[in-house]
Amino acid sequence: MQKSLISPNKLFEHLQKRRDELKQASLKSPIISANKYLSQSSMDQTLNSKQQEQQTINRYQEDQTQNTVLTQNTHVRQNSKIIDSKENSSYLSTCAMNLLKKIKSEKLVRPARDLVQYNNSDVKKQYELLLDLAKKPLIVKLLKQPRSISNPEILVPQYYIQKAHGESQAGMLYTGQTKINQDTFKLVQKFCGQENDWYFQVSDGHGTYGHQVAQFIYEALPQLVEKELKQLQNQYEKNRSIHQILKQCFTRANQDLLKSGIDVTYSGSTTVVVVAFNNELHCANIGDSRAIIGRYDGKLSVVELSKDHKPDCFLEQTRILSRGGRVLPYSDEEGQAIGPARVWVMHEDVPGLAMSRSFGDYVASQVGVICEPEILRHSLLESDKFVIIASDGIWEFLQNDLVVQIVYEFYKKGDVNGACVRLIQIAREAWQREDEVIDDITLIIGFFK
């Protein structure tokens, strides 16, 4: 005899055999309690006639076909099956976990004919996969209880982004000249080499060198995120670590930006990132770019994936004031407030930044403007139809619900390109009505399947 690991095939065969045994046992389970769906007369007959009960048992023993049993004892079988699955669930879980622990400890003894060389790379990967699955809460939950009493093989629906498209259009100065586009967007399909994984990023630069900052983040941030995610060995680690990775990558990108030679004294960029994988969206945001989901479950509604970081938001303002900054809007000669709240240093009227989080913006960072993102995890539902990620060129004059209504008309036609073009057109028209200038407008739209 030798010490060895049980092969993955043997483990799967054992679990399959155990499941079949439980399935057969559930068909033979006794009546635990009266079924409320049986008529009163049927209940009386069951309670008062031992002879009929014995005949029923004898018929079952003589008849080996499952159809007869299901026909005669439908309600009883379902009751018994529910109770039996609860009674045996702990045994099934213990059985599976013990086998996996034995694999991990390498103490399971098997005959020579069943020996498996653990050093074989393919076999080793299969063992590691089993161990990783055993740690995953969802798998443990499924071991404890079937997903469906009548059909344990029902799978969790998979929702993912079927197609996506991005557009960006430069704004216009008050002179009527087209300005330098300080927005950038990044759209990566098959992110980290995974078929249904996506990476979306929209950055909106500001200040004299804002376009350089946005371009730097466009190139640096996705590479940092991808590099970190590729080091993880499985989906369990990915789900557990994604938020910490995003925070670290935002911080590292900002540190690299400060060393890049770009003048960020009064220049910077907002950024919103959405990473889609495994039925979930993970949104990381700094600044006033925004990400939302359009949902339809009988009526259209909006699910916000991010919130705008404005200086007069309570927590943002508290941080800025505690670090020696001021939060005030511009004021005219008579002291009347003009426009949104802005960040200023204590004794000078600089930098006048209209957001509380961003990349770069060195002067503003000395008084509480930070690059740490707020992160939200969203589990996709069947009613989630599309996601929109855009700079404030979209959101300045268009409300979330209006944007969702516009995109939904194109979603019904499956025209994601048309949705982008139309939304930019409507946003540009709104700027022409409401302001003397037009901001840069950038967006990405993804349709779910």
mmCIF file of C-alpha atoms in Angstrom, residues 187-321:
data_model
loop_
_atom_site.group_PDB
_atom_site.id
_atom_site.type_symbol
_atom_site.label_atom_id
_atom_site.label_comp_id
_atom_site.label_asym_id
_atom_site.label_seq_id
_atom_site.Cartn_x
_atom_site.Cartn_y
_atom_site.Cartn_z
ATOM 1 C CA LEU A 187 -12.925 49.878 -23.733
ATOM 2 C CA VAL A 188 -11.339 46.428 -23.423
ATOM 3 C CA GLN A 189 -13.178 43.253 -24.417
ATOM 4 C CA LYS A 190 -11.895 39.879 -23.120
ATOM 5 C CA PHE A 191 -10.144 41.672 -20.278
ATOM 6 C CA CYS A 192 -7.345 39.554 -18.766
ATOM 7 C CA GLY A 193 -8.008 37.037 -21.555
ATOM 8 C CA GLN A 194 -11.462 36.044 -20.231
ATOM 9 C CA GLU A 195 -14.261 35.697 -22.816
ATOM 10 C CA ASN A 196 -17.030 37.682 -21.089
ATOM 11 C CA ASP A 197 -14.906 40.074 -19.017
ATOM 12 C CA TRP A 198 -14.854 43.779 -19.888
ATOM 13 C CA TYR A 199 -12.979 46.877 -18.743
ATOM 14 C CA PHE A 200 -14.480 50.355 -19.206
ATOM 15 C CA GLN A 201 -12.786 53.632 -18.284
ATOM 16 C CA VAL A 202 -13.729 57.280 -18.866
ATOM 17 C CA SER A 203 -11.414 60.125 -17.794
ATOM 18 C CA ASP A 204 -12.153 63.850 -17.953
ATOM 19 C CA GLY A 205 -9.091 66.121 -17.762
ATOM 20 C CA HIS A 206 -9.115 69.712 -16.507
ATOM 21 C CA GLY A 207 -6.597 72.523 -16.272
ATOM 22 C CA THR A 208 -3.925 73.585 -18.720
ATOM 23 C CA TYR A 209 -2.441 70.101 -19.013
ATOM 24 C CA GLY A 210 -5.614 68.124 -18.317
ATOM 25 C CA HIS A 211 -5.466 66.362 -21.664
ATOM 26 C CA GLN A 212 -1.995 65.015 -20.828
ATOM 27 C CA VAL A 213 -3.162 63.792 -17.437
ATOM 28 C CA ALA A 214 -6.192 62.043 -18.952
ATOM 29 C CA GLN A 215 -3.985 60.426 -21.604
ATOM 30 C CA PHE A 216 -1.523 59.222 -18.952
ATOM 31 C CA ILE A 217 -4.332 57.615 -16.921
ATOM 32 C CA TYR A 218 -5.749 56.108 -20.133
ATOM 33 C CA GLU A 219 -2.482 54.252 -20.660
ATOM 34 C CA ALA A 220 -1.345 53.497 -17.107
ATOM 35 C CA LEU A 221 -4.420 52.523 -15.081
ATOM 36 C CA PRO A 222 -5.759 49.614 -17.212
ATOM 37 C CA GLN A 223 -2.279 48.059 -17.349
ATOM 38 C CA LEU A 224 -1.915 48.222 -13.564
ATOM 39 C CA VAL A 225 -5.329 46.633 -12.982
ATOM 40 C CA GLU A 226 -4.770 43.879 -15.547
ATOM 41 C CA LYS A 227 -1.335 43.041 -14.166
ATOM 42 C CA GLU A 228 -2.703 42.627 -10.626
ATOM 43 C CA LEU A 229 -5.741 40.578 -11.671
ATOM 44 C CA LYS A 230 -3.659 38.195 -13.778
ATOM 45 C CA GLN A 231 -1.621 37.272 -10.714
ATOM 46 C CA LEU A 232 -4.712 35.856 -9.022
ATOM 47 C CA GLN A 233 -5.188 32.123 -9.521
ATOM 48 C CA ASN A 234 -8.978 31.771 -9.479
ATOM 49 C CA GLN A 235 -12.358 33.527 -9.444
ATOM 50 C CA TYR A 236 -12.641 33.243 -5.668
ATOM 51 C CA GLU A 237 -9.473 35.306 -5.179
ATOM 52 C CA LYS A 238 -10.581 37.712 -7.905
ATOM 53 C CA ASN A 239 -13.941 38.420 -6.261
ATOM 54 C CA ARG A 240 -12.335 38.823 -2.855
ATOM 55 C CA SER A 241 -9.482 41.102 -3.952
ATOM 56 C CA ILE A 242 -10.874 43.247 -6.782
ATOM 57 C CA HIS A 243 -11.803 46.250 -4.608
ATOM 58 C CA GLN A 244 -8.447 46.362 -2.852
ATOM 59 C CA ILE A 245 -6.686 46.014 -6.203
ATOM 60 C CA LEU A 246 -8.629 48.921 -7.698
ATOM 61 C CA LYS A 247 -7.747 51.170 -4.746
ATOM 62 C CA GLN A 248 -4.076 50.246 -4.938
ATOM 63 C CA CYS A 249 -3.964 50.774 -8.703
ATOM 64 C CA PHE A 250 -5.569 54.224 -8.442
ATOM 65 C CA THR A 251 -2.982 55.226 -5.820
ATOM 66 C CA ARG A 252 -0.090 53.808 -7.831
ATOM 67 C CA ALA A 253 -1.274 55.507 -11.032
ATOM 68 C CA ASN A 254 -1.346 58.852 -9.204
ATOM 69 C CA GLN A 255 2.151 58.290 -7.814
ATOM 70 C CA ASP A 256 3.435 57.463 -11.286
ATOM 71 C CA LEU A 257 1.684 60.565 -12.646
ATOM 72 C CA LEU A 258 3.512 62.809 -10.153
ATOM 73 C CA LYS A 259 6.813 61.343 -11.389
ATOM 74 C CA SER A 260 5.907 61.546 -15.090
ATOM 75 C CA GLY A 261 7.074 65.112 -15.706
ATOM 76 C CA ILE A 262 3.553 66.352 -16.502
ATOM 77 C CA ASP A 263 2.830 69.649 -14.738
ATOM 78 C CA VAL A 264 -0.035 68.756 -12.391
ATOM 79 C CA THR A 265 0.191 71.852 -10.196
ATOM 80 C CA TYR A 266 -3.279 72.953 -11.304
ATOM 81 C CA SER A 267 -4.143 70.146 -13.721
ATOM 82 C CA GLY A 268 -5.757 66.757 -13.172
ATOM 83 C CA SER A 269 -8.447 64.318 -14.271
ATOM 84 C CA THR A 270 -11.550 62.553 -13.026
ATOM 85 C CA THR A 271 -11.877 58.833 -13.777
ATOM 86 C CA VAL A 272 -14.626 56.247 -13.526
ATOM 87 C CA VAL A 273 -13.819 52.564 -14.103
ATOM 88 C CA VAL A 274 -16.220 49.625 -14.497
ATOM 89 C CA VAL A 275 -14.854 46.067 -14.501
ATOM 90 C CA ALA A 276 -17.387 43.395 -15.523
ATOM 91 C CA PHE A 277 -16.940 39.691 -14.748
ATOM 92 C CA ASN A 278 -18.727 36.742 -13.178
ATOM 93 C CA ASN A 279 -22.254 38.249 -13.240
ATOM 94 C CA GLU A 280 -21.028 41.389 -11.463
ATOM 95 C CA LEU A 281 -19.961 44.965 -12.145
ATOM 96 C CA HIS A 282 -17.320 46.643 -10.000
ATOM 97 C CA CYS A 283 -17.299 50.432 -10.312
ATOM 98 C CA ALA A 284 -14.463 52.639 -9.001
ATOM 99 C CA ASN A 285 -14.890 56.412 -9.263
ATOM 100 C CA ILE A 286 -13.142 59.680 -8.443
ATOM 101 C CA GLY A 287 -14.643 63.017 -9.483
ATOM 102 C CA ASP A 288 -17.839 63.831 -11.327
ATOM 103 C CA SER A 289 -17.836 61.393 -14.225
ATOM 104 C CA ARG A 290 -20.598 58.846 -13.676
ATOM 105 C CA ALA A 291 -21.789 55.279 -14.295
ATOM 106 C CA ILE A 292 -25.412 54.092 -14.213
ATOM 107 C CA ILE A 293 -27.457 51.031 -15.200
ATOM 108 C CA GLY A 294 -30.709 51.138 -17.135
ATOM 109 C CA ARG A 295 -33.177 48.629 -15.705
ATOM 110 C CA TYR A 296 -36.530 47.503 -17.099
ATOM 111 C CA ASP A 297 -38.890 45.380 -14.995
ATOM 112 C CA GLY A 298 -42.224 46.614 -16.292
ATOM 113 C CA LYS A 299 -41.006 50.202 -16.177
ATOM 114 C CA LEU A 300 -37.681 51.943 -16.723
ATOM 115 C CA SER A 301 -35.553 52.817 -13.717
ATOM 116 C CA VAL A 302 -31.989 53.867 -12.908
ATOM 117 C CA VAL A 303 -29.400 52.070 -10.775
ATOM 118 C CA GLU A 304 -26.502 54.354 -9.824
ATOM 119 C CA LEU A 305 -23.065 52.723 -9.783
ATOM 120 C CA SER A 306 -21.231 55.857 -8.653
ATOM 121 C CA LYS A 307 -21.818 59.201 -6.975
ATOM 122 C CA ASP A 308 -20.345 62.558 -7.939
ATOM 123 C CA HIS A 309 -17.625 63.880 -5.659
ATOM 124 C CA LYS A 310 -18.594 67.498 -5.136
ATOM 125 C CA PRO A 311 -16.749 69.677 -2.566
ATOM 126 C CA ASP A 312 -19.964 70.605 -0.739
ATOM 127 C CA CYS A 313 -20.947 66.966 -0.043
ATOM 128 C CA PHE A 314 -20.833 66.653 3.753
ATOM 129 C CA LEU A 315 -18.069 64.061 4.136
ATOM 130 C CA GLU A 316 -16.003 65.550 1.319
ATOM 131 C CA GLN A 317 -16.292 69.051 2.745
ATOM 132 C CA THR A 318 -15.428 67.823 6.244
ATOM 133 C CA ARG A 319 -12.200 66.264 4.968
ATOM 134 C CA ILE A 320 -11.219 69.386 3.018
ATOM 135 C CA LEU A 321 -11.888 71.738 5.939
#
